[in-house]
Amino acid sequence: MVTQGSVSPVFPTVREVLDLVPVRHGAPRLVAGNAGLDRPVRWVHIAEVPDIATLLGGGELVLTTGIGLPGDDAGLREFIGALADVGVSGLVVELGRRYVSGVPRVMAAAAERRGLPLIELRRGTPFVRITEAVHALIVDAQLTELRATEEIHQRFTELSVEGAEPAEVLRQAAELAGCPIVLENLSRQVLAYDPAGENAQLLLDGWERHSRQIRPAGRTAYDPDSGWLVTTVGARGQDWGRLLLRWPATESTPPTRLTILIERAASTLALGRLIRRDAEGLERQIHRTLLTALIDHTRPVDEVALRAKALGVVLDRRHLVGVVVRHRADEPAGDAGTTDDEPAPARRGQRRDTDAEGPEAGPARLRDLAEAVSQAVRDAKLTALTSPLDDQAVGALLALPDPAAEEKALSAFAAALRRVRLDAAPAAPAARPARPVDAPDRPAGRAVASASARPVDAPPRAAIVVAAGSGVSSLREARRSLIEARQVAEAARRDPRDLPCYRLPHVGLAGLLHLLRDEPRLQTFVERELGPLLAYDAQHPREQLLGTLRAYLEQGRNKSAGAAAAHLSRPAFYERLARIGRILDADLDSVDRCLSLHVALLALDAIRTP
């Protein structure tokens, strides 16, 4: 009987028929053709004429008493030969009427020579009981096969409607078949697999070489030499992979149910790819799954290494470096590419062409950045997993042959990425004069940018930031490198410099505070140092003394310069400083106290900046 996870043929075999109660009642004895006992029995036919073979279609189990069989040796050989030629499953002869002690030796020899099972029934048995039992077994098997086929159609229809990921499609297929299943691309790289409980390492070891030896004849076919049932995956005339299901070569040809299963799974995968044709490619989805697994600990690192290797990215015994690339500005849809370095009209109210794209512009910008990163990896001749990490950043885990290649590889990647971006981006806007220093109550995070405005002739900063974490020697440590790269990229967004690749030493105090912005102890420090002043400003929105304090500290405690920066007269500025000192109970002439307040201001900027 066919059950979930089993792979029994649709029809019972001769061996299974011999185990039926009505047959055992006849005391069966196998005389010849032991090699054919696993032949399927499609039907049972009773015959008492020598030329019965002309009425058969193959797969029948023939029952006879021998009354009508030829009496000479040549006739018996011809009778056995005709049955074998038509493809019957076996011949059962009841003793007692024509043959008393046993079938003729010439008959047994002919059956053995043709591999045709020849069985004697040494006790009288009504043939109708055998026929009923075998036919009931066949009908039951066919009904079970029909139910299994209906379940296959139902499951894969649901998966198609739900837009299931390839890993889920393969998991369901392996569960229904009880056999390992592998999805590969046209380059024989594994995109997804399910070992069905077997050893995944053994399944995928040397996969590309093994896969190229599997050459089925047809779009869906079984290769008996390798033991794999294979179907092509694709749609609209564009094939992009193969789906392979392993069926033991020592067993019979895979049942029709498995052919239906693998074809339905392939069509589900092809439909899913069509649905996602404007989104990430399948390879990029796998890259994203693996990078996310490393960061979130959702999969064992050994499995990540195995899947990455099957995809052509070797992570074992490599020097690994996490890299994160992101835009300097987190601006939605219409302002997707805008930074503080663009002309003022582009930042303030002028509608640009990208605004028309609406909410789709943000994902499109991220896809463009992800494609640029992937292209830069290829151009720099590096090996890496690459994919978006969130709505703003694209990550890459570089796999290098040794630590000495780290700096060279990062420089090559950054240079390649800049070339790719320049090739794809429109011409940079013309440089503009430096902006004046912001008003005292300017938004948090503008202090550094405004204090270091570029000269008129300075080139614009790149719109993206490339950051790298510390190199590690083990895949188990790769998470640390990726997270560090992400934090450095966040901190470097406010850096006025335009470095090819930012590392942890580049981010400085402001960057360090940004990395620690979610730390409760830092937030407590800010509240302790600036809390009374923030509360005062909340009650007196017209004064905003925090801006006055900022101007004073940014001008190195030079009160005259601070007054000019705050656009206040010196007496008014001095009076505000005195009020700030009373509110904070602080001596603003103390270097140590002012240093603490300045650090608190930088930390407040980091906390307020997304």
Coordinates of C-alpha atoms in Angstrom, one line a residue:
M1 CA 0.0 0.0 0.0
V2 CA 1.2 3.5 -0.8
T3 CA 1.5 5.7 2.2
Q4 CA 3.0 9.1 2.9
G5 CA 6.8 8.7 2.6
S6 CA 6.6 5.2 1.1
V7 CA 7.5 4.4 -2.5
S8 CA 5.7 1.1 -3.2
P9 CA 4.8 0.4 -6.8
V10 CA 1.2 0.7 -7.8
F11 CA 0.7 -3.0 -8.6
P12 CA 1.6 -5.9 -6.3
T13 CA 4.6 -8.1 -7.3
V14 CA 4.6 -11.8 -7.9
R15 CA 6.3 -12.2 -4.5
E16 CA 3.5 -10.3 -2.8
V17 CA 0.8 -12.4 -4.6
L18 CA 2.4 -15.6 -3.3
D19 CA 1.9 -14.2 0.3
L20 CA -1.9 -13.9 -0.2
V21 CA -4.0 -16.4 1.9
P22 CA -5.8 -18.1 -1.1
V23 CA -2.4 -18.7 -2.7
R24 CA -0.8 -20.0 0.4
H25 CA -3.7 -22.3 0.8
G26 CA -2.6 -24.0 -2.4
A27 CA 0.9 -24.8 -1.0
P28 CA 2.8 -22.8 -3.7
R29 CA 6.3 -23.8 -4.7
L30 CA 8.6 -21.8 -7.0
V31 CA 10.0 -24.0 -9.7
A32 CA 11.8 -21.5 -11.8
G33 CA 12.3 -17.7 -12.5
N34 CA 13.3 -16.6 -9.1
A35 CA 14.8 -13.4 -10.7
G36 CA 11.3 -12.3 -11.8
L37 CA 9.6 -12.4 -8.5
D38 CA 9.5 -8.6 -8.2
R39 CA 7.7 -8.2 -11.5
P40 CA 4.4 -6.2 -11.0
V41 CA 1.1 -8.0 -11.5
R42 CA -1.3 -5.9 -13.5
W43 CA -4.0 -8.5 -13.7
V44 CA -4.8 -12.2 -13.2
H45 CA -5.9 -14.3 -16.2
I46 CA -7.1 -18.0 -16.2
A47 CA -6.1 -19.9 -19.4
E48 CA -6.4 -23.5 -20.6
V49 CA -5.4 -23.1 -24.2
P50 CA -1.9 -23.1 -25.6
D51 CA -2.2 -19.9 -27.8
I52 CA -3.4 -17.7 -24.9
A53 CA -0.4 -15.3 -25.4
T54 CA -2.1 -13.7 -28.4
L55 CA -4.9 -12.4 -26.0
L56 CA -2.6 -10.9 -23.4
G57 CA -1.1 -7.5 -23.1
G58 CA 1.7 -8.0 -20.6
G59 CA 1.8 -7.9 -16.8
E60 CA -0.7 -10.7 -16.3
L61 CA -0.3 -13.6 -13.8
V62 CA -1.6 -16.6 -15.8
L63 CA -3.4 -19.4 -13.8
T64 CA -3.8 -22.8 -15.4
T65 CA -4.4 -26.5 -14.6
G66 CA -2.3 -27.5 -17.7
I67 CA -5.1 -29.5 -19.3
G68 CA -4.8 -27.6 -22.6
L69 CA -1.0 -27.3 -22.8
P70 CA 1.0 -29.1 -25.5
G71 CA 2.1 -32.6 -24.8
D72 CA 5.5 -32.4 -26.5
D73 CA 8.7 -30.7 -25.4
A74 CA 8.8 -28.3 -28.3
G75 CA 5.2 -27.2 -27.8
L76 CA 5.9 -26.5 -24.1
R77 CA 9.0 -24.5 -25.0
E78 CA 7.1 -22.5 -27.5
F79 CA 4.3 -21.9 -25.0
I80 CA 6.7 -20.5 -22.3
G81 CA 8.5 -18.5 -24.9
A82 CA 5.3 -16.9 -26.1
L83 CA 4.3 -15.9 -22.6
A84 CA 7.8 -14.4 -21.9
D85 CA 7.7 -12.5 -25.2
V86 CA 4.4 -10.8 -24.4
G87 CA 5.7 -9.9 -20.9
V88 CA 3.5 -11.8 -18.5
S89 CA 4.4 -11.6 -14.8
G90 CA 4.4 -15.3 -14.1
L91 CA 2.7 -18.7 -14.6
V92 CA 0.9 -20.6 -11.9
V93 CA 0.1 -24.3 -12.6
E94 CA -2.2 -26.3 -10.3
L95 CA -1.1 -29.9 -10.0
G96 CA -3.5 -32.8 -10.0
R97 CA -5.3 -32.8 -13.3
R98 CA -2.6 -32.7 -16.0
Y99 CA 0.6 -32.9 -14.0
V100 CA 0.5 -34.9 -10.8
S101 CA 3.9 -34.8 -9.2
G102 CA 5.2 -31.7 -10.9
V103 CA 5.5 -29.7 -14.1
P104 CA 7.7 -31.1 -16.8
R105 CA 11.4 -30.5 -16.6
V106 CA 11.5 -29.0 -20.0
M107 CA 8.9 -26.5 -19.0
A108 CA 10.8 -25.5 -15.9
A109 CA 14.1 -25.2 -17.8
A110 CA 12.4 -22.9 -20.4
A111 CA 11.0 -20.7 -17.7
E112 CA 14.3 -20.4 -15.9
R113 CA 16.0 -19.6 -19.1
R114 CA 13.6 -16.7 -19.8
G115 CA 13.4 -15.5 -16.2
L116 CA 9.7 -16.2 -16.0
P117 CA 8.4 -17.1 -12.5
L118 CA 6.9 -20.6 -12.7
I119 CA 4.9 -21.7 -9.6
E120 CA 3.3 -25.0 -8.7
L121 CA 0.2 -25.2 -6.6
R122 CA 0.4 -28.6 -4.9
R123 CA -3.0 -28.4 -3.4
G124 CA -6.3 -27.8 -5.1
T125 CA -7.4 -24.1 -4.9
P126 CA -10.4 -22.4 -6.4
F127 CA -8.9 -19.9 -8.9
V128 CA -11.7 -17.5 -8.3
R129 CA -10.5 -16.9 -4.8
I130 CA -7.0 -16.1 -6.0
T131 CA -8.4 -13.8 -8.7
E132 CA -10.6 -11.9 -6.2
A133 CA -7.7 -11.5 -3.8
V134 CA -5.2 -10.2 -6.4
H135 CA -7.7 -8.0 -8.1
A136 CA -8.7 -6.5 -4.7
L137 CA -5.0 -5.8 -4.0
I138 CA -4.6 -4.2 -7.4
V139 CA -7.7 -2.0 -7.0
D140 CA -6.7 -1.0 -3.5
A141 CA -3.3 -0.1 -4.7
Q142 CA -4.7 1.9 -7.5
L143 CA -7.1 3.8 -5.2
T144 CA -4.2 4.5 -2.8
E145 CA -2.2 5.8 -5.7
L146 CA -5.1 8.0 -6.8
R147 CA -5.4 9.4 -3.3
A148 CA -1.7 10.1 -3.2
T149 CA -1.8 11.8 -6.6
E150 CA -4.8 13.9 -5.4
E151 CA -2.8 14.9 -2.3
I152 CA 0.2 15.9 -4.5
H153 CA -2.0 18.2 -6.6
Q154 CA -3.7 19.7 -3.6
R155 CA -0.4 20.4 -1.8
F156 CA 1.3 22.0 -4.7
T157 CA -1.7 24.0 -5.6
E158 CA -1.7 25.4 -2.1
L159 CA 2.0 26.1 -2.3
S160 CA 1.5 27.9 -5.6
V161 CA -1.3 30.1 -4.3
E162 CA 0.7 30.9 -1.1
G163 CA 3.8 31.8 -3.1
A164 CA 5.9 29.4 -1.1
E165 CA 9.7 29.7 -1.0
P166 CA 11.8 27.0 -2.9
A167 CA 12.9 25.5 0.4
E168 CA 9.3 24.9 1.5
V169 CA 8.4 23.4 -1.9
L170 CA 11.3 21.0 -1.7
R171 CA 10.5 20.1 1.9
Q172 CA 6.9 19.1 1.0
A173 CA 8.1 17.2 -2.1
A174 CA 10.7 15.2 0.0
E175 CA 8.0 14.5 2.6
L176 CA 5.6 13.1 0.1
A177 CA 8.3 11.1 -1.8
G178 CA 10.4 10.0 1.1
C179 CA 13.4 10.6 -1.1
P180 CA 16.2 13.3 -1.2
I181 CA 15.5 16.1 -3.6
V182 CA 17.8 18.8 -5.0
L183 CA 17.1 22.0 -7.0
E184 CA 20.1 23.2 -9.1
N185 CA 20.7 26.0 -11.6
L186 CA 22.0 25.5 -15.2
S187 CA 25.5 25.7 -13.9
R188 CA 24.9 22.7 -11.6
Q189 CA 25.0 24.8 -8.4
V190 CA 22.6 23.8 -5.7
L191 CA 19.9 26.3 -5.0
A192 CA 18.0 24.3 -2.5
Y193 CA 17.7 20.8 -1.2
D194 CA 16.1 18.5 1.3
P195 CA 17.9 15.3 2.3
A196 CA 14.8 13.6 3.5
G197 CA 16.5 12.5 6.7
E198 CA 19.7 11.3 4.9
N199 CA 23.2 12.8 5.4
A200 CA 23.3 16.1 3.6
Q201 CA 27.1 16.2 3.4
L202 CA 27.1 12.9 1.5
L203 CA 24.3 14.1 -0.7
L204 CA 26.0 17.3 -1.8
D205 CA 29.6 16.2 -1.8
G206 CA 31.1 16.8 -5.3
W207 CA 27.6 17.7 -6.5
E208 CA 28.6 19.6 -9.7
R209 CA 30.7 16.7 -11.0
H210 CA 28.1 14.1 -10.0
S211 CA 25.3 16.2 -11.6
R212 CA 27.0 16.5 -14.9
Q213 CA 26.9 12.7 -15.2
I214 CA 23.1 12.5 -14.8
R215 CA 21.8 12.7 -18.4
P216 CA 18.2 11.6 -18.6
A217 CA 16.6 11.3 -22.0
G218 CA 13.8 13.8 -22.1
R219 CA 12.4 16.8 -20.2
T220 CA 11.3 14.5 -17.4
A221 CA 13.0 11.1 -17.2
Y222 CA 14.6 8.6 -15.0
D223 CA 18.4 7.9 -15.3
P224 CA 18.8 4.3 -14.1
D225 CA 22.6 4.5 -14.1
S226 CA 22.6 7.2 -11.5
G227 CA 19.3 6.5 -9.8
W228 CA 17.9 10.0 -10.2
L229 CA 14.5 11.1 -11.5
V230 CA 15.0 14.4 -13.2
T231 CA 12.8 17.2 -14.6
T232 CA 13.6 20.6 -16.1
V233 CA 12.4 23.7 -14.3
G234 CA 11.4 26.7 -16.3
A235 CA 8.5 28.5 -18.0
R236 CA 7.7 30.5 -21.1
G237 CA 10.5 28.7 -23.0
Q238 CA 13.2 29.8 -20.5
D239 CA 14.6 27.0 -18.5
W240 CA 16.7 27.9 -15.5
G241 CA 17.3 24.7 -13.5
R242 CA 16.7 21.1 -12.9
L243 CA 14.9 19.3 -10.1
L244 CA 16.3 15.9 -9.2
L245 CA 14.8 13.2 -6.9
R246 CA 16.9 10.2 -6.0
W247 CA 15.3 6.9 -6.5
P248 CA 17.4 3.8 -5.6
A249 CA 18.8 2.3 -8.8
T250 CA 18.5 -1.1 -7.3
E251 CA 14.8 -0.9 -7.2
S252 CA 12.2 -0.8 -10.0
T253 CA 11.5 2.2 -12.2
P254 CA 9.9 5.0 -10.1
P255 CA 6.1 4.9 -9.9
T256 CA 4.0 7.3 -11.9
R257 CA 3.1 9.1 -8.7
L258 CA 6.7 10.3 -8.3
T259 CA 6.9 11.6 -11.8
I260 CA 3.7 13.5 -11.2
L261 CA 5.2 14.8 -7.9
I262 CA 8.4 16.1 -9.4
E263 CA 6.7 17.7 -12.3
R264 CA 4.2 19.5 -10.0
A265 CA 7.0 20.6 -7.8
A266 CA 8.9 22.0 -10.8
S267 CA 5.9 23.8 -12.1
T268 CA 5.3 25.3 -8.6
L269 CA 8.9 26.5 -8.5
A270 CA 8.7 28.0 -12.0
L271 CA 5.4 29.8 -11.2
G272 CA 6.9 31.2 -8.0
R273 CA 9.9 32.5 -10.0
L274 CA 7.6 34.2 -12.5
I275 CA 5.7 35.8 -9.6
R276 CA 8.9 37.1 -8.1
R277 CA 10.5 38.0 -11.5
D278 CA 10.6 41.7 -10.5
A279 CA 12.0 41.0 -7.1
E280 CA 15.2 39.2 -6.1
G281 CA 16.5 36.4 -8.2
L282 CA 16.5 32.9 -6.6
E283 CA 20.3 32.9 -6.0
R284 CA 20.0 36.3 -4.2
Q285 CA 17.2 34.9 -2.1
I286 CA 19.5 32.1 -1.0
H287 CA 22.3 34.6 -0.3
R288 CA 19.9 36.6 1.8
T289 CA 18.7 33.5 3.7
L290 CA 22.3 32.5 4.5
L291 CA 23.4 36.0 5.6
T292 CA 20.3 36.4 7.7
A293 CA 20.9 33.0 9.3
L294 CA 24.4 34.0 10.3
I295 CA 23.2 37.3 11.9
D296 CA 20.1 35.9 13.6
H297 CA 21.4 32.5 14.5
T298 CA 18.4 30.8 12.7
R299 CA 20.5 28.0 11.2
P300 CA 23.6 26.1 12.3
V301 CA 26.8 27.5 10.8
D302 CA 27.7 24.1 9.4
E303 CA 24.5 24.1 7.4
V304 CA 25.2 27.6 6.2
A305 CA 28.7 26.6 5.1
L306 CA 27.3 23.5 3.3
R307 CA 24.6 25.4 1.5
A308 CA 27.0 28.2 0.6
K309 CA 29.5 25.7 -0.8
A310 CA 26.8 24.1 -2.9
L311 CA 26.0 27.6 -4.3
G312 CA 29.7 28.1 -5.2
V313 CA 30.8 30.2 -2.2
V314 CA 33.3 28.4 0.0
L315 CA 33.3 29.8 3.5
D316 CA 35.2 27.1 5.3
R317 CA 38.9 27.7 6.0
R318 CA 38.7 31.3 4.7
H319 CA 39.4 34.7 6.1
L320 CA 36.0 36.3 6.3
V321 CA 35.2 40.0 6.3
G322 CA 31.8 41.5 6.8
V323 CA 31.0 44.5 4.5
V324 CA 27.9 46.8 4.6
V325 CA 27.0 49.3 1.9
R326 CA 24.3 51.8 2.4
H327 CA 23.1 55.2 1.3
R328 CA 24.1 58.1 3.5
A329 CA 20.5 59.3 3.8
D330 CA 17.4 57.3 4.9
E331 CA 15.0 59.2 2.7
P332 CA 11.7 57.6 1.5
A333 CA 10.6 57.1 -2.1
G334 CA 10.7 60.5 -3.6
D335 CA 13.9 61.6 -1.9
A336 CA 15.6 58.2 -2.2
G337 CA 18.8 59.5 -3.6
T338 CA 19.0 62.8 -1.9
T339 CA 21.8 63.7 0.6
D340 CA 22.9 66.9 2.2
D341 CA 25.3 67.3 -0.7
E342 CA 22.6 67.9 -3.3
P343 CA 21.6 71.4 -4.3
A344 CA 19.2 73.1 -1.9
P345 CA 16.2 73.1 -4.4
A346 CA 16.5 69.3 -4.8
R347 CA 16.2 69.0 -1.0
R348 CA 13.6 71.6 -0.3
G349 CA 10.3 71.2 -2.0
Q350 CA 11.2 70.7 -5.6
R351 CA 9.4 67.6 -7.0
R352 CA 11.8 65.3 -8.7
D353 CA 11.1 62.5 -11.3
T354 CA 11.6 59.8 -8.7
D355 CA 8.7 61.2 -6.6
A356 CA 6.4 59.9 -9.2
E357 CA 7.5 56.4 -8.4
G358 CA 5.8 56.5 -5.0
P359 CA 6.4 53.8 -2.5
E360 CA 8.1 51.6 -5.1
A361 CA 11.1 53.9 -5.3
G362 CA 12.6 52.8 -2.0
P363 CA 12.7 49.0 -2.8
A364 CA 13.9 49.8 -6.3
R365 CA 16.8 51.9 -4.9
L366 CA 17.7 49.0 -2.6
R367 CA 17.6 46.5 -5.5
D368 CA 19.8 48.8 -7.6
L369 CA 22.3 49.0 -4.7
A370 CA 22.2 45.2 -4.2
E371 CA 22.9 44.7 -7.9
A372 CA 25.7 47.2 -7.8
V373 CA 27.3 45.4 -4.8
S374 CA 27.0 42.0 -6.6
Q375 CA 28.5 43.5 -9.7
A376 CA 31.4 45.0 -7.8
V377 CA 32.2 41.7 -6.1
R378 CA 32.4 40.1 -9.6
D379 CA 34.4 42.9 -11.0
A380 CA 36.9 42.7 -8.1
K381 CA 37.1 38.9 -8.7
L382 CA 36.1 38.2 -5.1
T383 CA 33.9 35.5 -3.6
A384 CA 31.1 36.6 -1.3
L385 CA 27.6 36.1 -0.1
T386 CA 25.7 39.4 -0.9
S387 CA 22.2 40.5 -0.2
P388 CA 20.1 43.3 1.4
L389 CA 20.2 43.1 5.2
D390 CA 17.3 45.5 5.8
D391 CA 15.4 48.3 4.0
Q392 CA 18.5 50.5 3.7
A393 CA 21.7 48.4 3.7
V394 CA 23.3 45.7 1.6
G395 CA 25.7 43.3 3.2
A396 CA 28.5 41.1 1.8
L397 CA 30.5 38.4 3.5
L398 CA 33.9 38.3 1.7
A399 CA 35.7 35.0 1.7
L400 CA 39.4 35.6 1.2
P401 CA 42.2 33.0 0.9
D402 CA 44.3 34.6 3.7
P403 CA 44.3 37.6 6.1
A404 CA 47.0 39.4 4.1
A405 CA 44.6 39.9 1.2
E406 CA 42.1 41.8 3.3
E407 CA 43.1 45.4 2.6
K408 CA 43.7 44.8 -1.1
A409 CA 40.4 43.1 -1.4
L410 CA 38.5 45.9 0.3
S411 CA 40.2 48.5 -1.8
A412 CA 39.4 46.6 -5.0
F413 CA 35.8 46.2 -3.9
A414 CA 35.3 49.8 -3.0
A415 CA 36.9 51.0 -6.3
A416 CA 34.8 48.5 -8.3
L417 CA 31.6 49.7 -6.5
R418 CA 32.4 53.3 -7.2
R419 CA 32.9 52.5 -10.9
V420 CA 29.6 50.6 -11.1
R421 CA 27.8 53.4 -9.3
L422 CA 29.3 56.1 -11.6
D423 CA 28.4 54.1 -14.7
A424 CA 24.8 53.8 -13.6
A425 CA 24.3 57.2 -11.9
P426 CA 23.5 60.5 -13.5
A427 CA 26.1 63.3 -13.4
A428 CA 26.7 64.7 -10.0
P429 CA 25.2 68.1 -9.3
A430 CA 27.4 71.2 -9.4
A431 CA 29.2 72.1 -6.2
R432 CA 27.6 74.9 -4.2
P433 CA 29.0 77.4 -1.7
A434 CA 29.2 76.3 1.8
R435 CA 26.1 76.9 3.9
P436 CA 26.1 79.2 6.8
V437 CA 26.2 77.8 10.3
D438 CA 22.8 76.6 11.4
A439 CA 20.7 78.5 14.0
P440 CA 21.2 77.6 17.6
D441 CA 18.2 75.3 17.7
R442 CA 19.1 73.4 14.5
P443 CA 18.1 69.7 14.4
A444 CA 20.2 67.2 16.1
G445 CA 23.0 65.7 14.1
R446 CA 23.8 68.9 12.0
A447 CA 26.7 70.1 14.2
V448 CA 29.4 68.1 12.4
A449 CA 28.1 68.7 8.9
S450 CA 27.7 72.4 9.4
A451 CA 31.0 73.0 11.1
S452 CA 32.8 71.3 8.3
A453 CA 31.1 72.5 5.2
R454 CA 33.1 71.9 2.0
P455 CA 34.8 74.6 0.0
V456 CA 33.1 75.6 -3.3
D457 CA 35.5 73.5 -5.4
A458 CA 35.4 70.4 -3.2
P459 CA 34.0 67.3 -5.0
P460 CA 30.7 66.1 -3.6
R461 CA 30.8 63.2 -1.2
A462 CA 29.7 59.8 -2.4
A463 CA 26.0 59.1 -1.8
I464 CA 26.9 55.7 -0.4
V465 CA 29.0 54.5 2.5
V466 CA 31.1 51.4 2.4
A467 CA 32.0 49.9 5.8
A468 CA 33.9 46.8 6.8
G469 CA 34.1 44.9 10.1
S470 CA 37.1 43.2 11.5
G471 CA 38.3 40.1 9.7
V472 CA 37.6 36.7 11.3
S473 CA 39.0 33.3 10.7
S474 CA 35.9 31.2 11.5
L475 CA 32.4 31.2 10.2
R476 CA 31.1 31.2 13.7
E477 CA 32.6 34.6 14.2
A478 CA 31.3 36.0 10.9
R479 CA 28.2 37.4 12.7
R480 CA 30.5 39.7 14.7
S481 CA 32.2 41.1 11.6
L482 CA 28.8 41.7 9.8
I483 CA 27.3 43.5 12.8
E484 CA 30.4 45.6 13.3
A485 CA 30.3 46.6 9.6
R486 CA 26.6 47.5 9.9
Q487 CA 27.3 49.7 13.0
V488 CA 30.3 51.4 11.4
A489 CA 28.2 52.1 8.3
E490 CA 25.5 53.7 10.5
A491 CA 28.1 55.9 12.3
A492 CA 29.9 56.9 9.1
R493 CA 26.8 58.4 7.6
R494 CA 27.5 61.6 9.5
D495 CA 31.2 61.6 8.8
P496 CA 32.2 64.6 6.7
R497 CA 35.0 62.7 5.0
D498 CA 34.7 60.6 1.9
L499 CA 36.7 57.5 2.6
P500 CA 36.7 54.5 0.2
C501 CA 36.0 52.1 3.1
Y502 CA 35.2 52.9 6.7
R503 CA 36.6 50.8 9.5
L504 CA 36.0 51.0 13.2
P505 CA 39.0 53.3 13.9
H506 CA 37.5 55.9 11.4
V507 CA 34.2 56.6 13.2
G508 CA 35.7 58.6 16.1
L509 CA 33.8 59.8 19.2
A510 CA 30.7 60.7 17.3
G511 CA 30.7 57.3 15.7
L512 CA 31.3 55.5 18.9
L513 CA 28.4 57.3 20.6
H514 CA 26.2 56.4 17.6
L515 CA 27.1 52.7 18.1
L516 CA 26.1 53.0 21.8
R517 CA 23.0 55.0 21.2
D518 CA 20.7 52.2 22.4
E519 CA 22.8 51.6 25.5
P520 CA 20.6 52.5 28.6
R521 CA 23.7 53.8 30.5
L522 CA 24.5 56.3 27.7
Q523 CA 20.9 57.5 27.7
T524 CA 21.1 57.8 31.5
F525 CA 24.2 59.9 31.2
V526 CA 22.5 62.3 28.7
E527 CA 19.6 62.7 31.0
R528 CA 21.8 63.4 33.9
E529 CA 23.9 66.0 32.1
L530 CA 21.3 67.7 30.0
G531 CA 17.9 66.7 31.4
P532 CA 17.2 69.9 33.3
L533 CA 18.1 72.0 30.3
L534 CA 15.9 69.9 28.0
A535 CA 13.0 70.2 30.4
Y536 CA 13.5 74.0 30.5
D537 CA 13.5 74.2 26.7
A538 CA 10.3 72.2 26.6
Q539 CA 8.6 74.7 28.9
H540 CA 10.1 77.8 27.1
P541 CA 10.1 76.8 23.3
R542 CA 11.0 80.3 22.2
E543 CA 14.4 80.4 24.0
Q544 CA 15.9 77.0 23.2
L545 CA 18.9 77.3 25.4
L546 CA 20.3 74.0 24.1
G547 CA 21.2 75.7 20.9
T548 CA 23.1 78.3 22.8
L549 CA 25.1 75.7 24.7
R550 CA 25.9 73.9 21.5
A551 CA 27.2 77.1 19.8
Y552 CA 29.3 77.9 22.8
L553 CA 30.9 74.4 23.0
E554 CA 31.4 74.0 19.2
Q555 CA 33.3 77.3 19.2
G556 CA 35.8 75.9 21.8
R557 CA 34.2 78.0 24.6
N558 CA 35.0 81.2 22.8
K559 CA 32.1 83.4 23.9
S560 CA 32.5 86.0 21.1
A561 CA 32.6 83.3 18.4
G562 CA 29.7 81.5 20.1
A563 CA 27.6 84.7 20.1
A564 CA 28.3 85.2 16.4
A565 CA 27.4 81.6 15.6
A566 CA 24.2 81.9 17.6
H567 CA 23.3 85.2 15.9
L568 CA 23.0 86.9 19.3
S569 CA 24.6 90.0 20.8
R570 CA 27.3 89.3 23.3
P571 CA 25.4 90.5 26.4
A572 CA 22.4 88.4 25.4
F573 CA 24.6 85.4 24.8
Y574 CA 26.4 85.9 28.2
E575 CA 23.1 86.2 30.0
R576 CA 21.9 82.9 28.4
L577 CA 25.1 81.1 29.4
A578 CA 24.7 82.3 33.0
R579 CA 21.1 81.0 32.9
I580 CA 22.3 77.6 31.5
G581 CA 24.9 77.4 34.3
R582 CA 22.2 77.9 36.9
I583 CA 19.8 75.4 35.3
L584 CA 22.5 72.7 35.0
D585 CA 24.3 73.8 38.2
A586 CA 27.5 73.8 36.1
D587 CA 30.6 76.0 35.8
L588 CA 30.8 76.7 32.1
D589 CA 34.4 77.9 32.5
S590 CA 35.5 74.5 33.7
V591 CA 37.2 72.4 30.9
D592 CA 36.2 69.1 32.4
R593 CA 32.5 70.1 32.9
C594 CA 32.3 71.5 29.4
L595 CA 33.9 68.3 28.0
S596 CA 31.2 66.3 29.8
L597 CA 28.5 68.5 28.4
H598 CA 29.9 68.3 24.9
V599 CA 30.0 64.5 25.0
A600 CA 26.4 64.5 26.2
L601 CA 25.4 66.8 23.3
L602 CA 27.0 64.4 20.8
A603 CA 25.3 61.5 22.5
L604 CA 22.0 63.3 22.3
D605 CA 22.5 63.8 18.6
A606 CA 23.3 60.1 18.2
I607 CA 20.2 59.1 20.2
R608 CA 17.9 61.4 18.2
T609 CA 19.3 60.4 14.8
P610 CA 17.6 57.3 13.2

